[in-house]
Tab-separated table of C-alpha atoms and ligand atoms in Angstrom:
chain	number	residue	atom	x	y	z
A	1	MET	CA	8.030	-25.889	-11.801
A	2	GLY	CA	7.432	-21.783	-11.276
A	3	LYS	CA	4.500	-20.419	-12.796
A	4	THR	CA	4.151	-17.627	-15.705
A	5	TYR	CA	2.273	-14.667	-15.151
A	6	LYS	CA	1.022	-12.753	-17.950
A	7	ILE	CA	1.021	-8.919	-17.183
A	8	ALA	CA	-0.302	-5.743	-18.920
A	9	ALA	CA	2.033	-2.787	-18.739
A	10	ILE	CA	0.421	0.614	-19.219
A	11	GLY	CA	3.319	3.358	-19.231
A	12	GLY	CA	0.627	6.020	-19.658
A	13	ASP	CA	1.904	9.621	-19.251
A	14	GLY	CA	4.689	12.408	-18.006
A	15	THR	CA	6.929	9.922	-16.000
A	16	GLY	CA	4.594	6.813	-16.069
A	17	PRO	CA	6.764	5.058	-18.655
A	18	GLU	CA	10.290	6.002	-17.055
A	19	VAL	CA	9.158	4.476	-13.419
A	20	LEU	CA	7.448	1.541	-15.271
A	21	ARG	CA	10.697	0.545	-17.103
A	22	GLU	CA	12.347	0.465	-13.586
A	23	GLY	CA	9.597	-1.645	-11.888
A	24	ILE	CA	9.787	-4.041	-14.751
A	25	LYS	CA	13.570	-4.303	-14.531
A	26	VAL	CA	13.517	-5.300	-10.709
A	27	LEU	CA	10.681	-7.520	-11.271
A	28	THR	CA	12.495	-9.346	-14.128
A	29	ALA	CA	15.631	-9.518	-12.154
A	30	ALA	CA	13.764	-10.832	-9.151
A	31	ALA	CA	11.731	-13.578	-10.840
A	32	PRO	CA	14.196	-16.439	-11.871
A	33	LYS	CA	15.683	-17.243	-8.230
A	34	PHE	CA	11.551	-17.907	-7.528
A	35	GLY	CA	10.886	-19.899	-10.276
A	36	VAL	CA	8.711	-17.149	-11.658
A	37	LYS	CA	8.449	-16.350	-15.124
A	38	LEU	CA	6.876	-12.849	-16.200
A	39	GLU	CA	5.583	-11.872	-19.658
A	40	PHE	CA	4.356	-8.327	-20.029
A	41	THR	CA	2.438	-7.071	-22.797
A	42	HIS	CA	2.695	-3.262	-23.710
A	43	TYR	CA	-0.164	-1.191	-24.217
A	44	ASP	CA	0.077	2.995	-24.873
A	45	PHE	CA	-2.914	4.001	-23.325
A	46	GLY	CA	-2.478	7.608	-22.097
A	47	GLY	CA	-2.633	11.498	-22.947
A	48	GLU	CA	-0.419	11.346	-26.332
A	49	ARG	CA	-2.741	8.601	-27.621
A	50	TYR	CA	-5.505	10.291	-26.575
A	51	LEU	CA	-4.419	13.828	-27.943
A	52	ARG	CA	-3.499	11.552	-31.647
A	53	THR	CA	-6.629	9.613	-31.914
A	54	GLY	CA	-9.268	11.085	-29.537
A	55	GLU	CA	-9.749	7.427	-28.019
A	56	THR	CA	-9.372	7.111	-24.092
A	57	LEU	CA	-9.464	3.162	-23.944
A	58	PRO	CA	-10.141	1.746	-27.456
A	59	ASP	CA	-12.904	-0.929	-27.950
A	60	GLY	CA	-12.347	-4.293	-26.587
A	61	ALA	CA	-9.378	-2.979	-24.386
A	62	ILE	CA	-11.260	-3.852	-21.027
A	63	GLU	CA	-12.276	-7.164	-22.538
A	64	GLU	CA	-8.547	-7.718	-23.085
A	65	LEU	CA	-7.480	-6.534	-19.960
A	66	LYS	CA	-9.513	-9.143	-18.234
A	67	LYS	CA	-7.511	-12.088	-19.742
A	68	PHE	CA	-4.439	-10.952	-17.659
A	69	ASP	CA	-3.296	-12.178	-14.372
A	70	ALA	CA	-2.776	-8.425	-13.345
A	71	ILE	CA	-1.964	-5.015	-14.747
A	72	TYR	CA	0.918	-2.698	-13.859
A	73	LEU	CA	0.422	0.909	-14.539
A	74	GLY	CA	2.591	3.928	-14.726
A	75	ALA	CA	0.485	6.995	-14.172
A	76	ILE	CA	-2.054	8.657	-15.941
A	77	GLY	CA	-2.353	12.673	-16.441
A	78	HIS	CA	-1.402	14.982	-19.232
A	79	PRO	CA	-0.762	18.684	-18.873
A	80	ASP	CA	-2.559	19.124	-22.307
A	81	VAL	CA	-5.713	17.299	-21.860
A	82	LYS	CA	-8.575	18.687	-19.361
A	83	PRO	CA	-8.379	17.232	-16.130
A	84	GLY	CA	-10.800	14.268	-15.761
A	85	ILE	CA	-10.841	13.181	-19.526
A	86	LEU	CA	-8.001	10.526	-18.817
A	87	GLU	CA	-8.556	10.196	-15.200
A	88	LYS	CA	-12.359	8.935	-16.136
A	89	GLY	CA	-11.578	7.396	-19.308
A	90	ILE	CA	-8.476	5.455	-18.380
A	91	LEU	CA	-7.942	5.186	-14.685
A	92	LEU	CA	-10.891	5.154	-13.192
A	93	ARG	CA	-12.709	2.987	-16.115
A	94	ILE	CA	-10.250	0.248	-15.409
A	95	ARG	CA	-11.174	0.257	-11.551
A	96	PHE	CA	-14.801	0.187	-12.022
A	97	GLU	CA	-15.136	-1.902	-14.947
A	98	LEU	CA	-12.749	-4.396	-13.625
A	99	ASP	CA	-14.590	-3.952	-10.228
A	100	GLN	CA	-11.337	-3.645	-8.516
A	101	TYR	CA	-13.117	-2.725	-5.460
A	102	ILE	CA	-9.931	-2.255	-2.794
A	103	ASN	CA	-7.790	0.271	-3.181
A	104	LEU	CA	-5.178	-0.830	-0.589
A	105	ARG	CA	-2.663	1.552	0.291
A	106	PRO	CA	0.364	0.909	2.911
A	107	VAL	CA	2.103	3.740	4.893
A	108	LYS	CA	5.085	2.408	5.990
A	109	LEU	CA	8.099	4.226	7.117
A	110	TYR	CA	11.262	2.786	6.091
A	111	PRO	CA	14.693	3.325	8.127
A	112	GLY	CA	17.119	5.955	6.807
A	113	VAL	CA	14.015	8.054	5.373
A	114	ASP	CA	13.769	11.526	6.692
A	115	CYS	CA	10.454	11.405	8.381
A	116	PRO	CA	8.536	15.068	8.590
A	117	LEU	CA	6.916	14.417	11.566
A	118	LYS	CA	9.063	15.050	14.565
A	119	ASP	CA	10.600	12.346	16.494
A	120	LYS	CA	8.937	9.437	14.399
A	121	LYS	CA	10.717	6.700	13.673
A	122	PRO	CA	10.210	3.412	11.583
A	123	GLU	CA	8.412	1.360	14.296
A	124	ASP	CA	5.962	4.309	14.591
A	125	ILE	CA	4.753	4.332	10.938
A	126	ASP	CA	3.415	1.145	9.542
A	127	TYR	CA	-0.142	0.629	8.923
A	128	VAL	CA	-2.193	-0.212	5.808
A	129	VAL	CA	-5.188	2.085	4.601
A	130	VAL	CA	-7.939	0.043	2.578
A	131	ARG	CA	-9.782	2.474	0.588
A	132	GLU	CA	-13.208	1.404	-0.876
A	133	ASN	CA	-12.782	2.119	-4.977
A	134	THR	CA	-15.795	1.839	-6.492
A	135	GLY	CA	-18.427	4.072	-4.742
A	136	ASP	CA	-18.473	7.077	-2.750
A	137	LEU	CA	-18.478	10.504	-5.172
A	138	TYR	CA	-16.674	8.587	-7.504
A	139	THR	CA	-19.635	7.068	-9.170
A	140	GLY	CA	-20.637	9.941	-11.149
A	141	VAL	CA	-24.200	10.203	-9.575
A	142	GLY	CA	-25.302	13.934	-10.215
A	143	GLY	CA	-25.610	16.265	-12.893
A	144	VAL	CA	-25.393	19.812	-13.607
A	145	SER	CA	-27.991	22.461	-14.929
A	146	MET	CA	-28.332	25.982	-16.036
A	147	LYS	CA	-24.479	25.715	-16.776
A	148	GLY	CA	-22.364	28.784	-16.851
A	149	THR	CA	-25.533	31.083	-15.554
A	150	PRO	CA	-25.806	32.903	-12.555
A	151	HIS	CA	-28.361	29.848	-11.315
A	152	GLU	CA	-25.887	27.079	-12.113
A	153	VAL	CA	-26.898	24.101	-9.940
A	154	ALA	CA	-24.146	21.070	-9.592
A	155	VAL	CA	-25.159	18.160	-7.469
A	156	GLN	CA	-22.412	14.994	-7.071
A	157	SER	CA	-23.602	12.271	-4.906
A	158	ALA	CA	-21.732	10.054	-2.675
A	159	VAL	CA	-23.311	6.645	-3.110
A	160	TYR	CA	-22.624	3.622	-1.303
A	161	THR	CA	-24.734	0.100	-1.504
A	162	ARG	CA	-24.762	-2.509	1.536
A	163	PHE	CA	-23.055	-4.600	-0.800
A	164	GLN	CA	-19.987	-2.627	-1.748
A	165	VAL	CA	-19.497	-1.767	1.978
A	166	ASP	CA	-19.821	-5.079	3.097
A	167	ARG	CA	-17.295	-6.853	0.662
A	168	CYS	CA	-15.089	-3.998	1.327
A	169	LEU	CA	-15.020	-4.548	5.073
A	170	LYS	CA	-14.565	-8.060	4.818
A	171	PHE	CA	-11.588	-7.404	2.859
A	172	ALA	CA	-10.441	-5.213	5.644
A	173	PHE	CA	-11.126	-7.369	8.471
A	174	GLU	CA	-9.255	-10.413	6.488
A	175	TYR	CA	-6.391	-8.274	5.769
A	176	CYS	CA	-5.903	-7.240	9.333
A	177	ARG	CA	-6.438	-10.964	10.775
A	178	ALA	CA	-3.919	-12.185	8.033
A	179	ARG	CA	-1.114	-9.149	9.229
A	180	ASN	CA	-1.611	-10.170	12.569
A	181	LYS	CA	-0.122	-6.991	13.928
A	182	LYS	CA	-1.974	-5.113	16.348
A	183	LYS	CA	-5.103	-6.955	15.131
A	184	THR	CA	-6.806	-3.131	15.105
A	185	LEU	CA	-9.233	-2.217	12.384
A	186	ALA	CA	-10.060	1.616	12.500
A	187	LEU	CA	-12.981	2.954	10.415
A	188	CYS	CA	-12.327	6.277	9.193
A	189	GLY	CA	-15.937	7.976	8.798
A	190	LYS	CA	-17.820	11.299	9.241
A	191	THR	CA	-20.545	9.989	11.135
A	192	ASN	CA	-21.642	13.463	12.591
A	193	VAL	CA	-22.466	15.037	9.423
A	194	LEU	CA	-23.174	12.163	6.405
A	195	THR	CA	-25.424	10.513	8.632
A	196	TYR	CA	-26.710	8.398	5.819
A	197	LEU	CA	-23.427	7.327	4.707
A	198	TYR	CA	-21.393	6.523	7.422
A	199	ASP	CA	-24.153	5.512	9.232
A	200	LEU	CA	-24.219	2.477	6.894
A	201	TRP	CA	-20.731	1.690	7.285
A	202	GLU	CA	-20.672	1.839	11.019
A	203	ARG	CA	-23.256	-0.574	11.270
A	204	ALA	CA	-22.141	-2.903	9.103
A	205	PHE	CA	-18.460	-2.469	10.745
A	206	HIS	CA	-19.836	-3.369	13.968
A	207	GLU	CA	-22.214	-6.336	12.903
A	208	MET	CA	-19.652	-7.919	10.865
A	209	GLY	CA	-17.091	-7.634	13.467
A	210	GLU	CA	-18.900	-8.624	16.426
A	211	LYS	CA	-20.236	-11.540	14.171
A	212	TYR	CA	-17.178	-13.072	12.624
A	213	TYR	CA	-14.098	-11.262	13.764
A	214	PRO	CA	-14.363	-11.031	17.833
A	215	ASP	CA	-10.103	-11.377	17.233
A	216	ILE	CA	-9.795	-7.842	15.796
A	217	THR	CA	-10.574	-4.455	17.732
A	218	ARG	CA	-12.782	-1.971	16.382
A	219	GLU	CA	-12.104	1.685	16.634
A	220	TYR	CA	-13.855	4.447	14.942
A	221	TYR	CA	-12.381	7.871	13.632
A	222	HIS	CA	-14.012	10.786	12.008
A	223	VAL	CA	-12.091	11.428	9.187
A	224	ASP	CA	-10.550	15.318	10.403
A	225	ALA	CA	-9.641	13.434	13.428
A	226	THR	CA	-7.850	10.550	11.295
A	227	CYS	CA	-5.768	13.284	9.789
A	228	MET	CA	-4.970	14.854	12.934
A	229	TRP	CA	-3.596	11.339	14.477
A	230	MET	CA	-1.896	10.412	11.535
A	231	VAL	CA	0.475	13.202	12.134
A	232	LYS	CA	0.335	13.183	15.881
A	233	ASN	CA	-0.058	9.570	16.931
A	234	PRO	CA	0.662	7.407	13.775
A	235	GLU	CA	1.658	4.321	16.068
A	236	TRP	CA	-1.959	3.830	17.085
A	237	PHE	CA	-2.758	2.622	13.248
A	238	ASP	CA	-3.032	-0.656	12.016
A	239	VAL	CA	-5.466	-1.155	9.424
A	240	ILE	CA	-7.513	1.885	8.582
A	241	VAL	CA	-10.735	1.106	6.204
A	242	THR	CA	-12.753	4.159	4.603
A	243	GLY	CA	-14.691	5.153	1.985
A	244	ASN	CA	-13.307	6.172	-1.688
A	245	MET	CA	-12.868	9.999	-1.442
A	246	PHE	CA	-11.637	10.052	2.308
A	247	GLY	CA	-9.308	7.265	1.356
A	248	ASP	CA	-8.194	9.262	-1.564
A	249	ILE	CA	-7.461	12.217	0.861
A	250	ILE	CA	-5.902	10.708	3.728
A	251	THR	CA	-3.669	8.326	1.558
A	252	ASP	CA	-1.850	11.592	0.313
A	253	LEU	CA	-1.382	12.694	4.087
A	254	GLY	CA	-0.008	9.071	4.722
A	255	ALA	CA	2.616	9.152	1.513
A	256	ILE	CA	3.905	12.306	2.650
A	257	THR	CA	4.497	10.974	6.520
A	258	GLN	CA	6.418	7.559	5.119
A	259	GLY	CA	8.584	10.173	3.042
A	260	GLY	CA	6.637	11.195	0.037
A	261	MET	CA	5.144	10.092	-3.346
A	262	GLY	CA	8.432	8.948	-4.471
A	263	ILE	CA	8.101	5.462	-2.378
A	264	ALA	CA	3.992	5.374	-2.031
A	265	ALA	CA	2.682	2.234	-3.398
A	266	GLY	CA	-0.723	1.058	-4.203
A	267	GLY	CA	-2.889	-1.748	-5.932
A	268	ASN	CA	-6.411	-1.658	-7.304
A	269	ILE	CA	-7.755	-4.954	-6.247
A	270	ASN	CA	-10.158	-7.315	-7.227
A	271	PRO	CA	-9.757	-10.179	-4.834
A	272	GLU	CA	-11.756	-12.374	-7.333
A	273	GLY	CA	-10.326	-11.034	-10.523
A	274	VAL	CA	-7.789	-8.697	-12.270
A	275	SER	CA	-6.101	-6.178	-10.307
A	276	MET	CA	-4.003	-3.155	-11.042
A	277	PHE	CA	-1.109	-2.088	-9.354
A	278	GLU	CA	0.369	1.583	-9.815
A	279	CYS	CA	2.105	4.262	-7.273
A	280	ILE	CA	0.259	6.690	-5.573
A	281	GLY	CA	1.644	9.828	-7.126
A	282	GLY	CA	0.970	11.286	-10.482
A	283	SER	CA	2.497	11.641	-13.875
A	284	ALA	CA	4.726	14.577	-12.615
A	285	PRO	CA	4.803	16.172	-15.928
A	286	LYS	CA	7.773	18.543	-15.147
A	287	TYR	CA	10.170	15.777	-14.793
A	288	THR	CA	9.128	13.790	-17.720
A	289	GLY	CA	12.356	12.397	-19.794
A	290	LYS	CA	14.657	13.805	-17.406
A	291	ASN	CA	15.324	10.678	-15.478
A	292	VAL	CA	15.369	12.265	-11.995
A	293	ILE	CA	12.270	11.050	-10.983
A	294	ASN	CA	12.207	8.086	-8.114
A	295	PRO	CA	10.914	4.921	-9.425
A	296	LEU	CA	10.691	3.150	-5.823
A	297	ALA	CA	6.939	3.683	-5.565
A	298	GLN	CA	6.732	1.884	-8.591
A	299	ILE	CA	9.121	-0.890	-7.969
A	300	ALA	CA	6.839	-1.151	-4.278
A	301	SER	CA	3.798	-1.390	-6.330
A	302	GLY	CA	5.627	-4.515	-8.041
A	303	GLN	CA	6.021	-5.749	-4.992
A	304	MET	CA	2.354	-5.574	-4.038
A	305	MET	CA	1.835	-7.341	-6.963
A	306	MET	CA	3.672	-10.234	-6.656
A	307	GLU	CA	2.299	-10.424	-3.163
A	308	ILE	CA	-1.239	-10.471	-4.235
A	309	LEU	CA	-0.566	-12.809	-6.992
A	310	GLY	CA	0.828	-15.210	-4.041
A	311	GLU	CA	4.192	-15.051	-4.595
A	312	LYS	CA	5.264	-13.666	-1.059
A	313	ALA	CA	8.649	-14.576	-0.803
A	314	MET	CA	9.435	-12.716	-4.186
A	315	ALA	CA	7.693	-9.928	-2.885
A	316	LYS	CA	9.705	-10.077	0.539
A	317	LYS	CA	13.077	-10.118	-1.597
A	318	ILE	CA	11.810	-6.775	-3.609
A	319	GLU	CA	11.023	-5.017	-0.392
A	320	GLU	CA	14.345	-5.826	1.403
A	321	ALA	CA	16.270	-4.796	-1.971
A	322	ILE	CA	14.277	-1.392	-1.522
A	323	MET	CA	15.033	-1.020	2.132
A	324	TRP	CA	18.872	-1.406	1.409
A	325	VAL	CA	18.778	1.004	-1.544
A	326	VAL	CA	16.813	3.305	0.702
A	327	ALA	CA	18.942	2.816	3.735
A	328	HIS	CA	22.385	2.655	2.254
A	329	LYS	CA	22.339	4.830	-1.293
A	330	LEU	CA	19.524	7.476	-1.610
A	331	LYS	CA	20.149	10.847	-0.153
A	332	SER	CA	16.583	11.768	-0.479
A	333	LEU	CA	13.180	10.198	-2.017
A	334	SER	CA	12.323	13.315	-4.131
A	335	ALA	CA	13.117	13.708	-7.730
A	336	GLY	CA	16.147	15.152	-8.449
A	337	LYS	CA	17.569	14.491	-5.061
A	338	MET	CA	18.142	11.340	-4.642
A	339	GLY	CA	22.194	11.306	-5.622
A	340	TYR	CA	20.976	9.063	-8.413
A	341	THR	CA	19.208	8.944	-11.557
A	342	THR	CA	15.837	6.833	-12.211
A	343	THR	CA	17.870	4.244	-13.917
A	344	GLU	CA	20.345	4.084	-11.645
A	345	VAL	CA	17.960	3.767	-8.635
A	346	GLY	CA	16.367	0.848	-10.640
A	347	ASP	CA	19.593	-1.006	-11.315
A	348	MET	CA	20.696	-0.954	-7.745
A	349	VAL	CA	17.422	-2.304	-6.687
A	350	ALA	CA	17.525	-4.967	-9.441
A	351	ALA	CA	21.292	-6.324	-8.488
A	352	LYS	CA	20.181	-6.648	-4.521
A	353	ALA	CA	16.558	-8.268	-5.779
A	354	ALA	CA	18.761	-10.566	-7.673
A	355	GLU	CA	21.490	-11.778	-5.399
B	401	IPM	C1	-5.280	8.694	-6.756
B	401	IPM	C2	-5.545	9.676	-7.848
B	401	IPM	C3	-6.918	9.123	-8.362
B	401	IPM	C4	-8.226	9.260	-7.366
B	401	IPM	C5	-7.158	10.215	-9.436
B	401	IPM	C6	-6.216	10.485	-10.404
B	401	IPM	C7	-8.420	10.203	-10.344
B	401	IPM	O1	-5.593	10.819	-6.964
B	401	IPM	O2	-5.181	7.343	-7.220
B	401	IPM	O3	-5.449	8.633	-5.498
B	401	IPM	O4	-8.697	10.341	-6.895
B	401	IPM	O5	-8.603	7.589	-7.263
B	402	MN	MN1	-5.215	10.444	-4.877
C-alpha cells in the first residue's frame, strides 16, 4: 500500500498560481505509479488577499500549516504592496515559525541548457547550497531612530547562535555524506571582516568535521571569492554551507549559471517538522496571466518535496522528465522564449513523468 501525503498549496502572487498548477499537474501524473496519493488543500495567502483584508496570514494559519506533510508554495511578492510586508508577513514568517532552518538549493546544469559560463558543461556544474534559513540579518534584530531626519540611525544586526550554526552544519555534513559525490563541504563566510559571526561558524565547522565527519573534506572560502569561483571553477564545488544572507545572494548567482530562475528549485526544510518547497525566483508580475512563465523551477521544487518526503523513486522520475523536456523540447528556459506555453511545458513533463 502506498502512502497518502497531505500538502498545503499556496499559489501566492503573480505567476505563482500558474507555475503551482503545473507543479501539481506533474506530481499528480507521476504519483500513481509509485503508489503515492497526494491531497492538496489550497490557501489564498498573498498580495490580493492582503489588499482585500489587510491580513498577511490569518490567525491560526501557522497552526493549520503544521498539520500538513509539506507545503508547496508558488511565489510571494505583489507590485501594489510595499516591499517587505508580504515577504516578512508570509514567507519569512512561515520559514521562522515552522523552524525551516535549512534552505536547500541545488545548482545543476542540465544537458541542452545554454550556460552563460564559457565552456562549462553539465559535469562541471552540479553542487548544492545549504543556506541557513532562520538567523543572520533576517532576524529583524535592530531598529531605526530619528527617522526622516538628517540624524537618522539604522541598525540591522546579523545574529547567530551556536545552536543554529551547529544544526545547520550537521545537516550539511550529513547531506554531503549521503550525496556521496566529491565528499567535500565548503564553508562560505567572511572571517576576515565578520570576525565574530564567521569565527563562530568556522570553529563549529572544524570541530564538528574533525569529530564526526573525517570522511568529508573541509574547505573554506570567503563569500566574495565564492562568487568568483562559482563563475570560474564551479566544478570545484560539491556542497556549500553558509549563512542566510550570503546564501540568498550566492544562490541567485548559482541559479543563473544553471540557466536562470526558470529552472532553480528550492526547499525550506525542517528535518524534524513541516517543510515548504518553492522555486527560488519571484512572482514575476510582468508575466502574470500570460501563460509564458517557465514552470520547471516549480516542478523541480515538487521533485525535491517528494525526495524529502522519502519518495526517492518518484522524485527521480520527475527529474528525468524535466531533463527530457529540457533536452528535447525547449528552445530556452526564459519566460516567453521556451517555444511552448507554461501549460504545454507542464503537460509535456507530466506525460513523461507518467510513462
Ligand atoms: C529568496 C528570496 C527571499 C529571501 C525574499 C523574497 C524574502 O529572495 O527566497 O531567496 O531573501 O530569502
Ligand atoms: Mn533570494
